[in-house]
Coordinates of C-alpha atoms and ligand atoms in Angstrom, one line a residue:
M1 CA -4.4 17.8 -8.6
T2 CA -0.9 17.8 -7.2
D3 CA 0.8 21.1 -6.5
G4 CA 2.4 21.5 -9.9
G5 CA -0.8 22.9 -11.3
S6 CA -1.0 21.0 -14.5
L7 CA -3.6 18.4 -15.3
F8 CA -3.0 14.7 -15.1
P9 CA 0.0 14.6 -12.8
T10 CA 1.7 11.2 -12.5
S11 CA 2.6 9.4 -9.3
V12 CA 3.4 5.9 -8.0
V13 CA 1.9 3.8 -5.2
G14 CA 5.1 2.9 -3.5
S15 CA 7.2 -0.2 -4.1
L16 CA 9.4 -0.8 -7.2
P17 CA 11.2 -4.1 -7.9
R18 CA 14.6 -4.2 -6.2
P19 CA 17.8 -4.7 -8.3
E20 CA 19.3 -8.2 -8.1
W21 CA 22.5 -6.9 -6.6
L22 CA 20.5 -5.6 -3.7
M23 CA 18.8 -9.0 -3.2
D24 CA 22.2 -10.6 -3.3
G25 CA 23.4 -8.1 -0.7
I26 CA 20.5 -8.8 1.6
A27 CA 21.1 -12.6 1.3
A28 CA 24.9 -12.1 1.9
N29 CA 24.1 -10.0 5.0
E30 CA 21.8 -12.7 6.3
R31 CA 24.5 -15.4 6.1
G32 CA 27.1 -13.0 7.7
A33 CA 29.1 -12.3 4.6
L34 CA 28.2 -8.6 4.3
S35 CA 28.3 -6.1 7.2
D36 CA 25.2 -4.1 8.2
E37 CA 27.0 -0.9 7.3
R38 CA 27.8 -2.1 3.8
L39 CA 24.2 -3.3 3.3
R40 CA 23.0 0.2 4.4
E41 CA 25.2 1.6 1.5
Y42 CA 23.5 -0.9 -0.9
Y43 CA 20.1 0.3 0.3
D44 CA 21.2 4.0 -0.2
E45 CA 22.4 3.2 -3.7
A46 CA 19.3 1.3 -4.6
V47 CA 17.1 4.2 -3.5
V48 CA 19.1 6.8 -5.5
L49 CA 18.8 4.5 -8.5
A50 CA 15.0 4.1 -8.0
L51 CA 14.6 7.9 -7.8
K52 CA 16.7 8.5 -11.0
Q53 CA 14.8 5.8 -12.9
Q54 CA 11.5 7.3 -12.0
E55 CA 12.8 10.8 -13.0
T56 CA 14.0 9.3 -16.3
A57 CA 10.5 7.7 -16.8
G58 CA 9.0 11.1 -16.3
V59 CA 7.1 10.5 -13.0
D60 CA 6.0 13.8 -11.4
E61 CA 5.7 12.5 -7.8
L62 CA 8.2 9.9 -6.7
S63 CA 8.6 7.3 -4.0
D64 CA 11.8 5.8 -2.6
G65 CA 10.6 2.5 -4.2
E66 CA 10.3 1.0 -0.7
Q67 CA 13.8 -0.5 -1.4
R68 CA 14.5 -0.8 2.3
R69 CA 11.3 -2.6 3.2
F70 CA 10.7 -6.4 3.4
S71 CA 7.1 -5.6 2.5
F72 CA 4.6 -2.8 2.8
L73 CA 3.3 -4.4 6.0
A74 CA 6.1 -6.5 7.5
F75 CA 8.5 -3.5 7.7
V76 CA 6.7 -2.3 10.8
A77 CA 8.3 -5.1 12.8
E78 CA 11.7 -4.2 11.4
R79 CA 11.4 -0.7 12.8
I80 CA 9.2 -0.8 15.9
P81 CA 10.0 -3.3 18.7
S82 CA 6.3 -3.4 19.8
F83 CA 5.8 -5.7 16.8
R84 CA 7.6 -8.9 15.9
L85 CA 7.6 -10.5 12.5
V86 CA 6.0 -14.0 12.8
P87 CA 5.6 -16.4 9.9
A88 CA 1.9 -17.1 9.4
A89 CA 2.6 -20.8 9.3
R90 CA 3.5 -20.6 13.0
L91 CA 0.1 -19.1 13.9
M92 CA -2.0 -21.5 11.8
N93 CA -4.9 -23.5 13.2
K94 CA -7.5 -25.8 11.8
E95 CA -10.0 -23.1 11.0
A96 CA -7.4 -20.9 9.3
A97 CA -6.0 -23.8 7.3
G98 CA -9.5 -24.4 5.9
Y99 CA -9.8 -20.9 4.5
A100 CA -6.2 -21.0 3.2
E101 CA -6.9 -24.1 1.3
D102 CA -10.1 -22.6 -0.2
M103 CA -8.1 -19.6 -1.5
N104 CA -5.1 -21.6 -2.6
L105 CA -3.2 -19.2 -0.3
H106 CA 0.5 -19.9 -0.1
V107 CA 0.9 -19.4 3.6
G108 CA 4.6 -20.1 3.5
I109 CA 5.4 -16.7 2.0
I110 CA 3.4 -14.7 4.5
S111 CA 4.8 -13.2 7.7
N112 CA 2.9 -10.7 9.9
P113 CA 4.1 -8.0 12.3
V114 CA 2.4 -9.2 15.5
I115 CA 1.9 -6.9 18.5
V116 CA 4.2 -8.2 21.3
G117 CA 4.3 -5.1 23.6
Q118 CA 2.7 -1.8 24.3
I119 CA 2.7 0.1 20.9
R120 CA 4.9 3.2 21.0
R121 CA 6.8 5.1 18.3
T122 CA 10.3 4.4 19.6
A123 CA 11.8 5.0 16.1
P124 CA 10.7 6.5 12.8
L125 CA 8.7 4.2 10.6
V126 CA 9.0 6.0 7.3
A127 CA 10.1 9.6 7.9
E128 CA 13.8 8.8 7.4
E129 CA 13.1 7.1 4.1
V130 CA 11.5 10.3 2.8
G131 CA 14.3 12.5 4.3
F132 CA 16.9 10.5 2.5
A133 CA 15.0 10.5 -0.8
R134 CA 14.5 14.3 -0.7
K135 CA 18.2 14.8 -0.6
H136 CA 18.5 13.0 -3.9
T137 CA 15.7 14.5 -6.0
D138 CA 14.1 17.9 -6.5
R139 CA 10.7 16.3 -7.3
P140 CA 8.0 15.8 -4.7
V141 CA 8.3 12.6 -2.7
M142 CA 5.3 10.7 -1.5
A143 CA 5.2 8.4 1.5
P144 CA 3.4 5.1 1.6
V145 CA 2.6 4.1 5.2
I146 CA 0.7 1.0 6.4
G147 CA -2.9 2.0 7.2
P148 CA -4.3 1.4 10.7
F149 CA -7.0 -1.1 9.8
T150 CA -4.8 -3.3 7.7
L151 CA -2.1 -3.1 10.4
L152 CA -4.5 -4.0 13.2
I153 CA -6.1 -7.0 11.7
N154 CA -2.7 -8.4 10.8
S155 CA -1.1 -7.6 14.1
W156 CA -3.5 -8.2 16.9
N157 CA -3.1 -11.9 17.7
R158 CA -5.1 -13.2 20.7
R159 CA -2.3 -15.5 21.9
M160 CA 0.6 -13.1 21.5
S161 CA -1.0 -9.6 21.9
G162 CA -3.8 -10.4 24.4
R163 CA -1.5 -9.7 27.4
Y164 CA -1.0 -6.1 26.3
Y165 CA -4.4 -5.5 24.7
P166 CA -7.1 -8.0 25.8
A167 CA -9.3 -7.1 22.8
P168 CA -8.4 -5.5 19.4
E169 CA -10.3 -2.3 20.3
D170 CA -8.0 -1.9 23.3
A171 CA -5.2 -1.2 20.8
F172 CA -7.0 1.4 18.8
G173 CA -5.7 4.4 20.8
D174 CA -2.0 3.4 20.8
L175 CA -2.0 2.2 17.2
T176 CA -3.6 5.3 15.7
R177 CA -1.3 7.5 17.9
L178 CA 1.8 5.7 16.4
L179 CA 0.6 6.4 12.9
R180 CA -0.5 10.0 13.6
E181 CA 3.0 10.7 15.1
E182 CA 4.5 9.2 12.0
I183 CA 2.4 11.4 9.7
L184 CA 3.5 14.5 11.7
A185 CA 7.1 13.4 11.3
L186 CA 6.5 13.0 7.5
K187 CA 5.1 16.5 7.3
E188 CA 8.3 17.7 9.0
A189 CA 10.4 15.6 6.6
G190 CA 8.7 17.3 3.6
A191 CA 6.6 14.4 2.1
S192 CA 4.3 15.7 -0.6
F193 CA 1.6 13.1 0.2
V194 CA 1.0 10.5 2.8
Q195 CA -0.7 7.4 1.6
L196 CA -2.2 4.9 4.1
D197 CA -2.1 1.5 2.5
E198 CA -5.4 -0.4 3.2
P199 CA -5.6 -3.6 1.1
A200 CA -7.7 -5.1 4.0
I201 CA -10.5 -2.7 3.0
G202 CA -10.1 -3.9 -0.6
N203 CA -10.8 -7.4 0.7
F204 CA -14.3 -6.3 1.7
V205 CA -15.3 -7.4 -1.8
D206 CA -15.3 -11.0 -0.4
F207 CA -14.4 -12.0 3.1
R208 CA -12.4 -15.1 2.4
Y209 CA -9.0 -13.5 3.1
T210 CA -10.3 -11.6 6.0
R211 CA -11.9 -14.7 7.6
W212 CA -8.6 -16.4 7.2
L213 CA -6.8 -13.6 9.0
L214 CA -9.3 -13.4 11.7
A215 CA -9.1 -17.2 12.3
L216 CA -5.3 -17.0 12.2
N217 CA -5.3 -14.3 14.9
G218 CA -8.1 -15.6 17.1
W219 CA -10.5 -12.7 16.6
K220 CA -14.1 -13.1 17.7
V221 CA -16.2 -11.1 15.3
G222 CA -19.8 -12.1 15.2
D223 CA -20.6 -10.0 12.2
V224 CA -17.8 -9.2 9.7
Q225 CA -19.8 -6.1 8.8
E226 CA -18.5 -4.7 12.1
L227 CA -15.1 -4.5 10.4
H228 CA -16.5 -2.0 7.9
R229 CA -17.2 0.4 10.7
I230 CA -13.9 -0.1 12.4
S231 CA -11.9 0.5 9.2
A232 CA -13.2 4.1 8.7
E233 CA -13.1 4.8 12.4
L234 CA -9.4 3.9 12.6
I235 CA -8.5 6.0 9.6
N236 CA -10.3 9.0 11.0
R237 CA -8.8 8.6 14.4
T238 CA -5.3 8.4 12.7
V239 CA -5.7 11.6 10.7
K240 CA -7.6 13.6 13.4
G241 CA -6.2 17.1 13.9
V242 CA -3.5 16.6 11.3
G243 CA -3.3 19.5 8.8
G244 CA -0.9 21.0 6.3
I245 CA -0.1 17.7 4.5
K246 CA -2.1 15.9 1.9
L247 CA -3.4 12.5 3.1
G248 CA -4.9 9.6 1.2
V249 CA -5.9 6.0 1.4
H250 CA -4.9 3.3 -1.1
I251 CA -7.3 0.4 -1.5
C252 CA -6.4 -2.7 -3.5
R253 CA -7.2 -6.4 -3.6
G254 CA -3.9 -8.2 -3.1
N255 CA -0.5 -8.3 -4.8
W256 CA 1.5 -11.3 -4.0
K257 CA 1.8 -13.1 -7.3
S258 CA 0.9 -12.7 -10.9
D259 CA -1.7 -15.5 -11.1
E260 CA -4.9 -13.6 -10.4
A261 CA -7.2 -16.6 -10.3
H262 CA -7.5 -16.6 -6.5
Y263 CA -7.5 -12.9 -5.7
S264 CA -10.6 -11.3 -4.5
R265 CA -12.7 -9.4 -7.1
G266 CA -15.5 -6.9 -6.9
G267 CA -16.1 -3.1 -7.1
Y268 CA -16.0 -0.2 -4.7
E269 CA -19.7 -0.5 -4.1
H270 CA -18.8 -3.1 -1.4
M271 CA -17.0 -0.4 0.6
I272 CA -18.5 2.9 -0.5
D273 CA -19.9 3.9 2.9
E274 CA -16.4 3.6 4.5
I275 CA -14.8 5.4 1.5
L276 CA -17.2 8.3 1.8
A277 CA -16.6 8.5 5.6
M278 CA -12.8 8.8 5.3
K279 CA -11.5 12.3 6.0
V280 CA -8.7 12.2 3.5
Q281 CA -7.9 14.2 0.3
R282 CA -6.9 11.5 -2.1
L283 CA -8.2 8.0 -2.9
V284 CA -5.7 5.8 -4.6
L285 CA -7.7 3.1 -6.4
E286 CA -7.0 0.1 -8.6
Y287 CA -8.8 0.4 -11.9
A288 CA -6.5 -1.2 -14.5
T289 CA -7.4 -4.7 -13.3
K290 CA -10.9 -5.8 -14.3
R291 CA -11.2 -7.3 -10.8
A292 CA -11.7 -3.7 -9.4
G293 CA -15.1 -3.3 -11.2
S294 CA -16.5 -0.2 -12.8
F295 CA -16.7 3.6 -12.1
D296 CA -20.5 3.4 -11.7
V297 CA -20.7 3.6 -7.9
F298 CA -18.9 7.0 -8.0
R299 CA -21.6 8.3 -10.4
E300 CA -24.2 7.9 -7.7
H301 CA -21.8 8.6 -4.8
P302 CA -19.4 11.4 -5.8
W303 CA -16.0 11.5 -4.1
P304 CA -15.2 15.1 -3.4
G305 CA -11.4 14.8 -3.4
E306 CA -8.6 13.6 -5.7
I307 CA -8.5 10.2 -7.3
G308 CA -5.3 8.4 -7.8
L309 CA -6.4 6.4 -10.8
G310 CA -4.9 3.0 -11.3
V311 CA -4.0 3.0 -15.1
I312 CA -1.2 0.4 -15.0
D313 CA -1.7 -3.3 -14.3
V314 CA 1.2 -4.2 -12.0
K315 CA 0.5 -7.9 -12.3
S316 CA 0.6 -8.2 -16.1
P317 CA 4.0 -8.2 -17.9
R318 CA 2.4 -6.6 -21.0
V319 CA 3.3 -2.9 -21.2
E320 CA 0.2 -0.8 -21.8
T321 CA 0.2 1.6 -24.8
P322 CA -0.2 5.3 -24.0
R323 CA -3.3 5.3 -26.2
E324 CA -5.1 2.6 -24.1
I325 CA -4.2 4.5 -20.9
V326 CA -5.6 7.7 -22.4
A327 CA -8.9 5.9 -23.2
R328 CA -9.1 4.6 -19.6
V329 CA -8.4 8.1 -18.2
E330 CA -11.0 9.7 -20.5
R331 CA -13.7 7.3 -19.2
A332 CA -12.7 8.1 -15.6
A333 CA -12.6 11.9 -16.3
K334 CA -16.3 11.7 -17.2
V335 CA -17.1 10.4 -13.7
F336 CA -14.6 12.1 -11.5
G337 CA -13.7 15.2 -13.4
E338 CA -10.4 15.7 -15.2
E339 CA -9.1 18.2 -12.6
R340 CA -9.3 15.6 -9.9
L341 CA -7.3 12.8 -11.5
V342 CA -3.7 11.7 -10.7
L343 CA -2.3 8.9 -12.8
N344 CA -0.6 6.0 -11.0
P345 CA -0.2 2.2 -11.3
D346 CA -2.8 0.0 -9.6
C347 CA -0.5 -0.8 -6.7
G348 CA 3.1 -1.0 -5.9
F349 CA 5.3 -3.2 -8.1
S350 CA 6.1 -5.2 -5.0
S351 CA 9.6 -5.1 -3.7
G352 CA 9.1 -8.1 -1.4
R353 CA 11.7 -10.8 -1.9
P354 CA 9.7 -13.9 -2.6
W355 CA 7.1 -12.3 -4.9
P356 CA 8.5 -10.0 -7.6
V357 CA 5.5 -9.6 -9.9
V358 CA 7.0 -7.9 -13.0
S359 CA 10.6 -7.2 -13.8
R360 CA 12.3 -3.9 -13.1
R361 CA 12.6 -3.3 -16.9
T362 CA 8.9 -3.8 -17.3
A363 CA 8.0 -1.7 -14.4
F364 CA 9.9 1.3 -15.7
A365 CA 8.5 0.8 -19.2
K366 CA 5.1 0.9 -17.7
L367 CA 5.8 4.1 -15.9
K368 CA 7.1 5.6 -19.1
A369 CA 3.9 4.7 -20.9
Q370 CA 2.0 6.4 -18.1
T371 CA 4.0 9.6 -18.6
E372 CA 3.4 9.5 -22.4
A373 CA -0.3 9.1 -21.7
A374 CA -0.3 12.1 -19.4
K375 CA 1.4 14.2 -22.1
L376 CA -1.2 13.1 -24.7
L377 CA -4.0 13.9 -22.2
R378 CA -2.6 17.4 -21.5
Q379 CA -2.5 18.1 -25.2
I380 CA -6.1 17.0 -25.7
H381 CA -7.3 18.9 -22.7
S382 CA -5.2 22.1 -23.1
Ligands
ZN401 ZN1 -2.0 -2.0 -3.4

């Protein structure tokens, strides 16, 4: 459980929908009608608002709502010059186009941070976000950070990165050092929890999206199972020797639009070996969506740490009732143990511009339902 000591603490996964005035401000800045300095004030105000709304909704562990990030992945290129944001459409080839068509993937909305130089932490990635947020709330602030495996398979492109790192594995050392240095800075900044976002591990349930990415970036992987091994290795290299701060991994299966028909689906049994190999203290898992499968695999393969249990479907506009969340948590408690559970939504609410999934009003109503459920659960289990 989190440090407060009570059962069923509530948290978030990261992003919250951004207010319309912030989107307008970003657009105005892009066409030169709003200064960078003024836009920074907009961002500051949006973060303060996101914190206050989470407090009002009763969330125990807050995030800054990722209000300053284009997306959970792309923001790396906004902060570190070793990466450049490149539209996926510009990297496309025939093989990648075939996979995209098969998944009904809207390539036009995807941009990846591609490695275009030796990876070095020349600026903070996330630590400043946490530092700012902590000045505006007394509650614990968690820090979502892109995970090393998801970053690597999105960022190593043979044509653009090969000059600096001839093969993906040549980038392992620098990439994990970048993230480890960031984690140490987050510890310094007072983050309550560092969450490595790894949707690419979630996509092990079926390899369509991964095959598309690998084709897009010119990877030569004979056996995609090799990626399973790499994923846990990269996480463990990233967290090696880091102590004194809670670390976790968030696994999900995609979050770019509300239509779920083409998202990957399947349970954690597809990646259980990697999960059990990860040297982290909390797993943040989707479970509100039926696409995430059942708890069964964890009956046979117990996870010894905390479980950030997804109890809110971030893609459905319907607000869950506290009672149905309670029922979901009670089922999970039988498998994981009530003392290990943290309640959170399945994923972030997606602050990315082209793909808001649910409205801000709905997102906060859902967080409130999560709080009400936690209260009920504490009454039942007191
Ligand atoms: Zn997610």
